[in-house]
Amino acid sequence: MTISQIIHSLLTSDSELVNLVGYTPKNKRISAMIPNDREDYPYIVFETFSYEAGEVDTYRCDIRIVSKNVVEMEKIAKRVIDLLHFRAKDKPFSVNNTAIYHAKHIGGGVLYVDDLNVYEQLLIFHVKVKEMI
């Protein structure tokens, strides 16, 4: 399973996030790289980049939340951070036979796009994974 599939599975399996975004398998408001429908708000688009390969692989994951409503965007962002930012008490867990050892929110930002009248929030994470054999 690829890191993009793992992130997609993790995001779409959380009922709270799915409800906040209004995701369904038909509208696909959570997707990798390119939004399914650029005018169907809110939506989440994410990209992953290999950062370090080894026994445990490290990736950078950029998650972009796009919404017409800033409060809605902030609620979605908080839920994504709750899912992907490990705290001290958090333990590794697996998604489809891949262990997620650690994930950390390392930055991002918010901007308003005048032309589209939408808000965009970028959340950047480092994610460490190991495929279980």
Coordinates of N, CA and C in Angstrom, one line a residue:
M1 N 0.8 -1.2 0.0 CA 0.0 0.0 0.0 C 0.9 1.2 0.0
T2 N 0.6 2.2 -0.8 CA 1.4 3.4 -0.9 C 1.1 4.4 0.2
I3 N 1.9 5.3 0.5 CA 1.7 6.3 1.5 C 0.5 7.1 1.2
S4 N 0.2 7.4 0.0 CA -1.0 8.2 -0.4 C -2.3 7.4 0.0
Q5 N -2.2 6.1 -0.3 CA -3.4 5.2 0.0 C -3.6 5.1 1.5
I6 N -2.5 5.1 2.3 CA -2.5 5.0 3.7 C -3.2 6.3 4.3
I7 N -2.7 7.4 3.8 CA -3.2 8.7 4.3 C -4.7 8.8 3.9
H8 N -5.0 8.5 2.7 CA -6.5 8.5 2.3 C -7.3 7.6 3.2
S9 N -6.9 6.4 3.4 CA -7.6 5.5 4.2 C -7.8 6.0 5.7
L10 N -6.7 6.6 6.2 CA -6.8 7.1 7.6 C -7.8 8.3 7.6
L11 N -7.7 9.2 6.7 CA -8.6 10.4 6.7 C -10.1 10.0 6.4
T12 N -10.3 9.1 5.5 CA -11.7 8.7 5.2 C -12.3 7.7 6.1
S13 N -11.5 7.1 7.0 CA -12.1 6.2 8.0 C -12.5 6.9 9.3
D14 N -12.2 8.1 9.4 CA -12.6 8.9 10.6 C -14.0 9.5 10.4
S15 N -15.0 9.0 11.2 CA -16.3 9.5 10.9 C -16.5 11.0 11.2
E16 N -15.8 11.5 12.2 CA -15.9 12.9 12.5 C -15.4 13.8 11.4
L17 N -14.3 13.4 10.8 CA -13.7 14.2 9.7 C -14.6 14.1 8.5
V18 N -15.1 12.8 8.2 CA -16.0 12.6 7.1 C -17.2 13.5 7.2
N19 N -17.8 13.6 8.4 CA -19.0 14.4 8.6 C -18.6 15.9 8.4
L20 N -17.5 16.4 8.9 CA -17.1 17.8 8.8 C -16.9 18.2 7.3
V21 N -16.3 17.3 6.5 CA -16.0 17.6 5.1 C -17.2 17.3 4.2
G22 N -18.1 16.4 4.7 CA -19.2 15.9 3.8 C -18.8 14.9 2.8
Y23 N -17.7 14.2 3.1 CA -17.1 13.2 2.2 C -18.1 12.0 2.0
T24 N -18.2 11.6 0.7 CA -18.9 10.3 0.4 C -18.0 9.7 -0.7
P25 N -18.1 8.4 -0.9 CA -17.3 7.7 -1.9 C -17.7 8.3 -3.3
K26 N -18.9 8.9 -3.5 CA -19.3 9.5 -4.7 C -18.7 10.9 -5.0
N27 N -18.7 11.8 -3.9 CA -18.2 13.1 -4.2 C -16.7 13.2 -4.0
K28 N -16.1 12.3 -3.2 CA -14.6 12.2 -3.0 C -14.0 13.6 -2.6
R29 N -14.6 14.2 -1.6 CA -14.1 15.5 -1.1 C -12.7 15.3 -0.4
I30 N -12.2 14.1 -0.2 CA -10.9 13.9 0.3 C -10.1 13.1 -0.8
S31 N -9.1 13.7 -1.3 CA -8.4 13.1 -2.4 C -6.9 13.4 -2.5
A32 N -6.2 12.6 -3.2 CA -4.7 12.9 -3.4 C -4.5 13.8 -4.6
M33 N -3.6 14.7 -4.4 CA -3.1 15.6 -5.5 C -4.1 16.6 -6.1
I34 N -5.2 16.1 -6.7 CA -6.2 17.0 -7.4 C -7.6 16.8 -6.8
P35 N -8.3 17.9 -6.5 CA -9.6 17.7 -6.0 C -10.6 17.1 -7.1
N36 N -11.5 16.3 -6.6 CA -12.5 15.7 -7.5 C -13.3 16.8 -8.2
D37 N -13.8 17.8 -7.4 CA -14.6 18.9 -8.0 C -14.1 20.2 -7.3
R38 N -13.4 21.0 -8.0 CA -12.9 22.2 -7.4 C -13.9 23.2 -6.9
E39 N -15.1 23.0 -7.2 CA -16.2 24.0 -6.8 C -17.1 23.4 -5.7
D40 N -16.8 22.2 -5.2 CA -17.6 21.5 -4.2 C -16.9 21.6 -2.9
Y41 N -17.2 22.6 -2.1 CA -16.5 22.9 -0.9 C -17.3 22.3 0.3
P42 N -16.6 22.1 1.4 CA -15.2 22.1 1.6 C -14.6 20.8 1.0
Y43 N -13.3 20.8 0.8 CA -12.6 19.6 0.4 C -11.1 19.6 0.9
I44 N -10.6 18.4 0.9 CA -9.2 18.2 1.4 C -8.4 17.5 0.2
V45 N -7.3 18.1 0.0 CA -6.3 17.5 -1.0 C -5.0 17.3 -0.3
F46 N -4.4 16.2 -0.6 CA -3.1 16.0 0.1 C -2.0 15.5 -0.9
E47 N -0.8 15.8 -0.6 CA 0.4 15.3 -1.4 C 1.4 14.7 -0.4
T48 N 2.1 13.6 -0.9 CA 3.1 13.0 0.0 C 4.4 13.1 -0.8
F49 N 5.5 13.2 0.0 CA 6.8 13.3 -0.6 C 7.8 12.4 0.2
S50 N 8.5 11.6 -0.4 CA 9.5 10.7 0.3 C 10.6 11.7 0.8
Y51 N 10.9 11.5 2.1 CA 11.8 12.4 2.8 C 13.1 11.6 3.2
E52 N 12.9 10.4 3.7 CA 14.0 9.6 4.1 C 13.6 8.1 4.0
A53 N 14.4 7.3 3.3 CA 14.0 5.9 3.1 C 15.0 5.1 4.0
G54 N 14.4 4.0 4.6 CA 15.2 3.1 5.4 C 14.3 2.0 5.9
E55 N 14.7 1.4 7.1 CA 13.8 0.4 7.7 C 12.5 1.1 8.0
V56 N 12.5 2.3 8.5 CA 11.3 3.1 8.8 C 11.4 4.3 7.8
D57 N 10.4 4.4 6.9 CA 10.4 5.5 5.9 C 9.7 6.7 6.5
T58 N 10.3 7.9 6.1 CA 9.8 9.1 6.6 C 9.3 9.9 5.3
Y59 N 8.1 10.4 5.5 CA 7.4 11.2 4.4 C 7.0 12.6 4.9
R60 N 7.0 13.5 4.0 CA 6.3 14.8 4.3 C 5.0 14.7 3.6
C61 N 4.0 15.1 4.4 CA 2.6 15.0 3.9 C 2.0 16.4 4.0
D62 N 1.7 17.0 2.9 CA 1.0 18.3 2.8 C -0.5 18.1 2.7
I63 N -1.2 18.6 3.6 CA -2.7 18.5 3.5 C -3.3 19.9 3.4
R64 N -4.0 20.1 2.3 CA -4.6 21.4 2.0 C -6.2 21.3 2.2
I65 N -6.7 22.2 3.1 CA -8.1 22.2 3.3 C -8.6 23.5 2.6
V66 N -9.7 23.3 1.8 CA -10.2 24.5 1.0 C -11.7 24.6 1.4
S67 N -12.1 25.8 1.8 CA -13.5 26.0 2.2 C -13.9 27.5 2.0
K68 N -15.2 27.7 1.8 CA -15.7 29.1 1.7 C -15.9 29.7 3.1
N69 N -15.8 28.9 4.1 CA -16.1 29.3 5.5 C -14.9 29.1 6.4
V70 N -14.4 30.2 7.0 CA -13.1 30.1 7.8 C -13.3 29.2 9.0
V71 N -14.5 29.3 9.7 CA -14.8 28.6 10.9 C -14.8 27.1 10.5
E72 N -15.5 26.7 9.5 CA -15.6 25.3 9.0 C -14.2 24.8 8.7
M73 N -13.4 25.6 8.0 CA -12.0 25.2 7.7 C -11.2 24.9 9.0
E74 N -11.3 25.8 10.0 CA -10.6 25.6 11.2 C -11.0 24.4 12.0
K75 N -12.3 24.0 11.9 CA -12.8 22.8 12.6 C -12.2 21.6 11.9
I76 N -12.2 21.6 10.6 CA -11.6 20.5 9.8 C -10.1 20.4 10.1
A77 N -9.4 21.5 10.1 CA -8.0 21.5 10.4 C -7.7 20.9 11.8
K78 N -8.5 21.3 12.8 CA -8.3 20.8 14.1 C -8.4 19.3 14.1
R79 N -9.4 18.8 13.4 CA -9.6 17.3 13.4 C -8.5 16.6 12.7
V80 N -8.0 17.1 11.6 CA -6.8 16.5 10.9 C -5.6 16.5 11.8
I81 N -5.4 17.6 12.5 CA -4.3 17.6 13.5 C -4.5 16.6 14.6
D82 N -5.7 16.5 15.1 CA -5.9 15.5 16.2 C -5.7 14.1 15.7
L83 N -5.9 13.8 14.4 CA -5.7 12.5 13.8 C -4.2 12.2 13.6
L84 N -3.5 13.2 13.1 CA -2.1 13.0 12.6 C -1.0 13.5 13.4
H85 N -1.3 14.3 14.4 CA -0.2 14.8 15.3 C -0.1 13.9 16.6
F86 N 1.0 13.1 16.6 CA 1.1 12.2 17.8 C 1.5 13.1 19.0
R87 N 0.9 12.8 20.1 CA 1.2 13.3 21.4 C 2.1 12.3 22.2
A88 N 2.6 12.7 23.3 CA 3.5 11.8 24.1 C 2.8 10.4 24.4
K89 N 1.5 10.5 24.7 CA 0.8 9.2 25.1 C 0.4 8.4 23.9
D90 N 0.5 8.9 22.7 CA 0.1 8.1 21.5 C 1.1 7.0 21.2
K91 N 0.6 5.9 20.7 CA 1.4 4.7 20.4 C 1.2 4.5 18.9
P92 N 2.2 3.8 18.3 CA 2.1 3.4 16.9 C 0.8 2.6 16.7
F93 N 0.3 2.7 15.5 CA -0.9 2.0 15.1 C -0.7 1.6 13.6
S94 N -1.6 0.7 13.2 CA -1.4 0.3 11.8 C -2.7 0.6 10.9
V95 N -2.4 0.9 9.7 CA -3.4 1.1 8.7 C -3.1 0.1 7.5
N96 N -4.0 -0.8 7.3 CA -3.8 -1.8 6.2 C -2.4 -2.4 6.2
N97 N -2.0 -3.0 7.3 CA -0.7 -3.6 7.4 C 0.5 -2.7 7.3
T98 N 0.4 -1.5 7.5 CA 1.5 -0.5 7.5 C 1.4 0.2 8.9
A99 N 2.5 0.1 9.6 CA 2.6 0.7 11.0 C 2.9 2.2 10.8
I100 N 2.2 3.0 11.4 CA 2.5 4.5 11.5 C 3.1 4.7 12.9
Y101 N 4.5 4.8 12.8 CA 5.2 4.9 14.1 C 5.1 6.3 14.7
H102 N 5.1 7.3 13.9 CA 5.1 8.7 14.4 C 4.6 9.6 13.4
A103 N 3.9 10.7 13.8 CA 3.5 11.7 12.8 C 3.5 13.0 13.6
K104 N 4.0 14.1 13.0 CA 4.1 15.3 13.7 C 3.7 16.5 12.8
H105 N 2.9 17.4 13.3 CA 2.5 18.6 12.6 C 3.7 19.5 12.7
I106 N 4.3 19.9 11.6 CA 5.5 20.7 11.6 C 5.3 22.1 11.1
G107 N 4.1 22.5 10.5 CA 3.9 23.8 10.0 C 2.8 23.9 9.1
G108 N 2.7 25.1 8.4 CA 1.6 25.3 7.5 C 1.3 26.8 7.5
G109 N 0.1 27.1 7.0 CA -0.4 28.5 7.0 C -1.8 28.5 6.4
V110 N -2.4 29.7 6.5 CA -3.7 30.0 6.0 C -3.6 31.2 5.0
L111 N -4.4 31.1 4.0 CA -4.5 32.2 3.1 C -5.9 32.3 2.5
Y112 N -6.3 33.5 2.0 CA -7.5 33.7 1.4 C -7.3 34.0 -0.1
V113 N -8.0 33.3 -0.9 CA -7.9 33.4 -2.4 C -9.0 34.3 -2.9
D114 N -8.7 35.5 -3.2 CA -9.7 36.5 -3.6 C -10.4 36.1 -4.9
D115 N -9.7 35.6 -5.9 CA -10.4 35.2 -7.1 C -11.4 34.1 -6.9
L116 N -11.2 33.2 -6.0 CA -12.2 32.1 -5.8 C -13.1 32.3 -4.6
N117 N -12.8 33.4 -3.8 CA -13.5 33.6 -2.6 C -13.5 32.4 -1.6
V118 N -12.3 31.8 -1.4 CA -12.2 30.7 -0.6 C -11.0 30.8 0.4
Y119 N -11.0 30.1 1.4 CA -9.9 30.0 2.4 C -9.2 28.7 2.1
E120 N -7.8 28.8 2.2 CA -7.0 27.5 2.1 C -6.1 27.5 3.3
Q121 N -6.1 26.3 3.9 CA -5.2 26.1 5.0 C -4.3 24.9 4.7
L122 N -3.0 25.1 4.8 CA -2.0 24.1 4.6 C -1.5 23.6 5.9
L123 N -1.5 22.2 6.0 CA -1.0 21.6 7.2 C 0.1 20.7 6.7
I124 N 1.3 20.8 7.3 CA 2.5 20.0 6.9 C 2.8 19.0 8.0
F125 N 3.0 17.7 7.7 CA 3.3 16.7 8.7 C 4.5 15.9 8.2
H126 N 5.3 15.4 9.2 CA 6.3 14.4 8.9 C 5.6 13.1 9.4
V127 N 5.6 12.0 8.6 CA 5.0 10.8 9.0 C 6.0 9.7 8.8
K128 N 6.2 8.8 9.8 CA 7.1 7.7 9.8 C 6.3 6.4 9.7
V129 N 6.6 5.6 8.7 CA 5.8 4.4 8.5 C 6.8 3.2 8.2
K130 N 6.3 2.0 8.5 CA 7.0 0.8 8.2 C 6.0 -0.2 7.8
E131 N 6.2 -0.8 6.6 CA 5.3 -1.9 6.1 C 5.5 -3.1 6.9
M132 N 4.4 -3.7 7.4 CA 4.5 -4.9 8.2 C 4.5 -6.1 7.3
I133 N 5.4 -7.0 7.5 CA 5.5 -8.2 6.6 C 4.8 -9.4 7.2

